[in-house]
Amino acid sequence: MSFLIPAAFAQEAAPAAGPAGTGFEWVFLVGFLVIFYLMIWRPQAKRAKEHKNLIGGLQKGDEVVTSGGIVGKVVKVADDFVVIEVSDTVELKFQKAAIAASLPKGTLKAI
């Protein structure tokens, strides 16, 4: 059967790329890391810092919006929880992390 299938011989190996061939890959890697930092890491860190400052600065009387879209006035602030008054007789307890934004004073009177 060997007369129907010719024998395969390996070609000689190509010369290995020297140090000049690896520099271009490093440029792509560094460029990718710079783009990743500028477009993803830095804006996310900035948002996290702003949210941490918002949570740390909550006090009684602030008007806030929760991540679920509920608007109310802060009645009580504890270590991990905030009590929000959404109407005259309804108070809801939320985790501080659920506060998405602080509203300007007087916003609830307009609603």
PDB file of C-alpha atoms in Angstrom:
ATOM      1  CA  MET A   1       0.000   0.000   0.000  1.00  0.00           C
ATOM      2  CA  SER A   2       2.947   2.350   0.482  1.00  0.00           C
ATOM      3  CA  PHE A   3       3.329   2.711  -3.277  1.00  0.00           C
ATOM      4  CA  LEU A   4      -0.036   4.602  -3.438  1.00  0.00           C
ATOM      5  CA  ILE A   5       0.749   7.059  -0.644  1.00  0.00           C
ATOM      6  CA  PRO A   6       3.933   9.052  -1.056  1.00  0.00           C
ATOM      7  CA  ALA A   7       6.092   9.539   1.976  1.00  0.00           C
ATOM      8  CA  ALA A   8       5.783  12.957   3.624  1.00  0.00           C
ATOM      9  CA  PHE A   9       8.895  14.816   4.571  1.00  0.00           C
ATOM     10  CA  ALA A  10       8.993  17.843   6.835  1.00  0.00           C
ATOM     11  CA  GLN A  11      10.314  21.062   5.454  1.00  0.00           C
ATOM     12  CA  GLU A  12      13.185  22.801   7.074  1.00  0.00           C
ATOM     13  CA  ALA A  13      12.152  25.049   9.949  1.00  0.00           C
ATOM     14  CA  ALA A  14      11.891  28.756   9.249  1.00  0.00           C
ATOM     15  CA  PRO A  15      14.426  30.936  11.033  1.00  0.00           C
ATOM     16  CA  ALA A  16      13.161  32.089  14.450  1.00  0.00           C
ATOM     17  CA  ALA A  17      12.078  35.708  14.730  1.00  0.00           C
ATOM     18  CA  GLY A  18      14.552  37.768  16.649  1.00  0.00           C
ATOM     19  CA  PRO A  19      13.903  40.440  19.259  1.00  0.00           C
ATOM     20  CA  ALA A  20      12.588  42.808  16.585  1.00  0.00           C
ATOM     21  CA  GLY A  21       9.541  40.560  16.038  1.00  0.00           C
ATOM     22  CA  THR A  22       8.392  40.623  19.669  1.00  0.00           C
ATOM     23  CA  GLY A  23       8.369  44.402  20.137  1.00  0.00           C
ATOM     24  CA  PHE A  24       5.253  44.926  18.036  1.00  0.00           C
ATOM     25  CA  GLU A  25       3.212  42.607  20.265  1.00  0.00           C
ATOM     26  CA  TRP A  26       4.257  44.630  23.315  1.00  0.00           C
ATOM     27  CA  VAL A  27       3.026  47.814  21.650  1.00  0.00           C
ATOM     28  CA  PHE A  28      -0.407  46.217  21.175  1.00  0.00           C
ATOM     29  CA  LEU A  29      -0.478  44.966  24.761  1.00  0.00           C
ATOM     30  CA  VAL A  30       0.462  48.346  26.229  1.00  0.00           C
ATOM     31  CA  GLY A  31      -2.003  50.110  23.915  1.00  0.00           C
ATOM     32  CA  PHE A  32      -4.772  47.750  24.981  1.00  0.00           C
ATOM     33  CA  LEU A  33      -4.014  48.343  28.661  1.00  0.00           C
ATOM     34  CA  VAL A  34      -4.052  52.132  28.190  1.00  0.00           C
ATOM     35  CA  ILE A  35      -7.409  51.989  26.402  1.00  0.00           C
ATOM     36  CA  PHE A  36      -8.797  49.658  29.092  1.00  0.00           C
ATOM     37  CA  TYR A  37      -7.685  52.075  31.821  1.00  0.00           C
ATOM     38  CA  LEU A  38      -9.035  55.206  30.127  1.00  0.00           C
ATOM     39  CA  MET A  39     -12.389  53.810  28.988  1.00  0.00           C
ATOM     40  CA  ILE A  40     -13.324  51.346  31.728  1.00  0.00           C
ATOM     41  CA  TRP A  41     -11.289  51.488  34.924  1.00  0.00           C
ATOM     42  CA  ARG A  42     -11.010  55.236  35.535  1.00  0.00           C
ATOM     43  CA  PRO A  43     -14.690  56.161  34.899  1.00  0.00           C
ATOM     44  CA  GLN A  44     -15.875  53.243  37.046  1.00  0.00           C
ATOM     45  CA  ALA A  45     -13.580  54.265  39.903  1.00  0.00           C
ATOM     46  CA  LYS A  46     -14.829  57.850  39.627  1.00  0.00           C
ATOM     47  CA  ARG A  47     -18.480  56.737  39.825  1.00  0.00           C
ATOM     48  CA  ALA A  48     -17.714  54.502  42.820  1.00  0.00           C
ATOM     49  CA  LYS A  49     -15.997  57.382  44.622  1.00  0.00           C
ATOM     50  CA  GLU A  50     -18.934  59.737  43.955  1.00  0.00           C
ATOM     51  CA  HIS A  51     -21.422  57.113  45.219  1.00  0.00           C
ATOM     52  CA  LYS A  52     -19.342  56.531  48.356  1.00  0.00           C
ATOM     53  CA  ASN A  53     -19.327  60.290  49.045  1.00  0.00           C
ATOM     54  CA  LEU A  54     -23.099  60.430  48.479  1.00  0.00           C
ATOM     55  CA  ILE A  55     -23.723  57.583  50.910  1.00  0.00           C
ATOM     56  CA  GLY A  56     -21.342  59.027  53.495  1.00  0.00           C
ATOM     57  CA  GLY A  57     -22.955  62.455  53.340  1.00  0.00           C
ATOM     58  CA  LEU A  58     -26.572  61.364  53.811  1.00  0.00           C
ATOM     59  CA  GLN A  59     -28.390  63.174  56.593  1.00  0.00           C
ATOM     60  CA  LYS A  60     -31.905  63.646  57.860  1.00  0.00           C
ATOM     61  CA  GLY A  61     -33.999  65.830  55.544  1.00  0.00           C
ATOM     62  CA  ASP A  62     -32.178  64.962  52.295  1.00  0.00           C
ATOM     63  CA  GLU A  63     -34.351  64.137  49.316  1.00  0.00           C
ATOM     64  CA  VAL A  64     -33.138  61.019  47.496  1.00  0.00           C
ATOM     65  CA  VAL A  65     -33.924  58.551  44.722  1.00  0.00           C
ATOM     66  CA  THR A  66     -33.342  54.843  45.243  1.00  0.00           C
ATOM     67  CA  SER A  67     -31.984  52.497  42.609  1.00  0.00           C
ATOM     68  CA  GLY A  68     -35.537  51.198  42.213  1.00  0.00           C
ATOM     69  CA  GLY A  69     -36.820  54.678  41.383  1.00  0.00           C
ATOM     70  CA  ILE A  70     -38.552  55.456  44.680  1.00  0.00           C
ATOM     71  CA  VAL A  71     -38.345  59.120  45.656  1.00  0.00           C
ATOM     72  CA  GLY A  72     -38.522  60.233  49.275  1.00  0.00           C
ATOM     73  CA  LYS A  73     -37.111  62.226  52.155  1.00  0.00           C
ATOM     74  CA  VAL A  74     -34.577  60.740  54.558  1.00  0.00           C
ATOM     75  CA  VAL A  75     -36.078  60.425  58.046  1.00  0.00           C
ATOM     76  CA  LYS A  76     -33.420  58.367  59.830  1.00  0.00           C
ATOM     77  CA  VAL A  77     -29.849  57.374  59.015  1.00  0.00           C
ATOM     78  CA  ALA A  78     -28.232  54.323  60.623  1.00  0.00           C
ATOM     79  CA  ASP A  79     -24.934  52.562  59.907  1.00  0.00           C
ATOM     80  CA  ASP A  80     -26.155  50.398  57.036  1.00  0.00           C
ATOM     81  CA  PHE A  81     -29.777  51.449  56.585  1.00  0.00           C
ATOM     82  CA  VAL A  82     -31.771  54.574  55.772  1.00  0.00           C
ATOM     83  CA  VAL A  83     -35.452  55.173  56.504  1.00  0.00           C
ATOM     84  CA  ILE A  84     -37.162  57.133  53.728  1.00  0.00           C
ATOM     85  CA  GLU A  85     -40.541  58.808  53.984  1.00  0.00           C
ATOM     86  CA  VAL A  86     -42.350  58.413  50.655  1.00  0.00           C
ATOM     87  CA  SER A  87     -45.657  59.910  51.806  1.00  0.00           C
ATOM     88  CA  ASP A  88     -47.141  61.296  55.032  1.00  0.00           C
ATOM     89  CA  THR A  89     -47.811  57.862  56.545  1.00  0.00           C
ATOM     90  CA  VAL A  90     -45.420  55.570  54.658  1.00  0.00           C
ATOM     91  CA  GLU A  91     -41.810  55.065  55.663  1.00  0.00           C
ATOM     92  CA  LEU A  92     -39.572  52.520  53.938  1.00  0.00           C
ATOM     93  CA  LYS A  93     -36.274  51.086  55.117  1.00  0.00           C
ATOM     94  CA  PHE A  94     -33.486  50.765  52.531  1.00  0.00           C
ATOM     95  CA  GLN A  95     -29.859  49.782  52.556  1.00  0.00           C
ATOM     96  CA  LYS A  96     -27.610  52.777  52.057  1.00  0.00           C
ATOM     97  CA  ALA A  97     -26.186  51.222  48.895  1.00  0.00           C
ATOM     98  CA  ALA A  98     -29.662  51.382  47.315  1.00  0.00           C
ATOM     99  CA  ILE A  99     -29.568  55.190  47.266  1.00  0.00           C
ATOM    100  CA  ALA A 100     -28.830  56.173  43.664  1.00  0.00           C
ATOM    101  CA  ALA A 101     -28.918  59.976  43.771  1.00  0.00           C
ATOM    102  CA  SER A 102     -29.601  62.981  45.930  1.00  0.00           C
ATOM    103  CA  LEU A 103     -32.152  65.521  44.736  1.00  0.00           C
ATOM    104  CA  PRO A 104     -32.048  69.295  45.193  1.00  0.00           C
ATOM    105  CA  LYS A 105     -33.984  70.606  48.192  1.00  0.00           C
ATOM    106  CA  GLY A 106     -37.646  71.288  47.447  1.00  0.00           C
ATOM    107  CA  THR A 107     -37.972  68.766  44.632  1.00  0.00           C
ATOM    108  CA  LEU A 108     -40.590  66.706  46.475  1.00  0.00           C
ATOM    109  CA  LYS A 109     -42.870  69.708  46.980  1.00  0.00           C
ATOM    110  CA  ALA A 110     -43.112  70.095  43.217  1.00  0.00           C
ATOM    111  CA  ILE A 111     -44.272  66.493  42.791  1.00  0.00           C
TER     112      ILE A 111
END
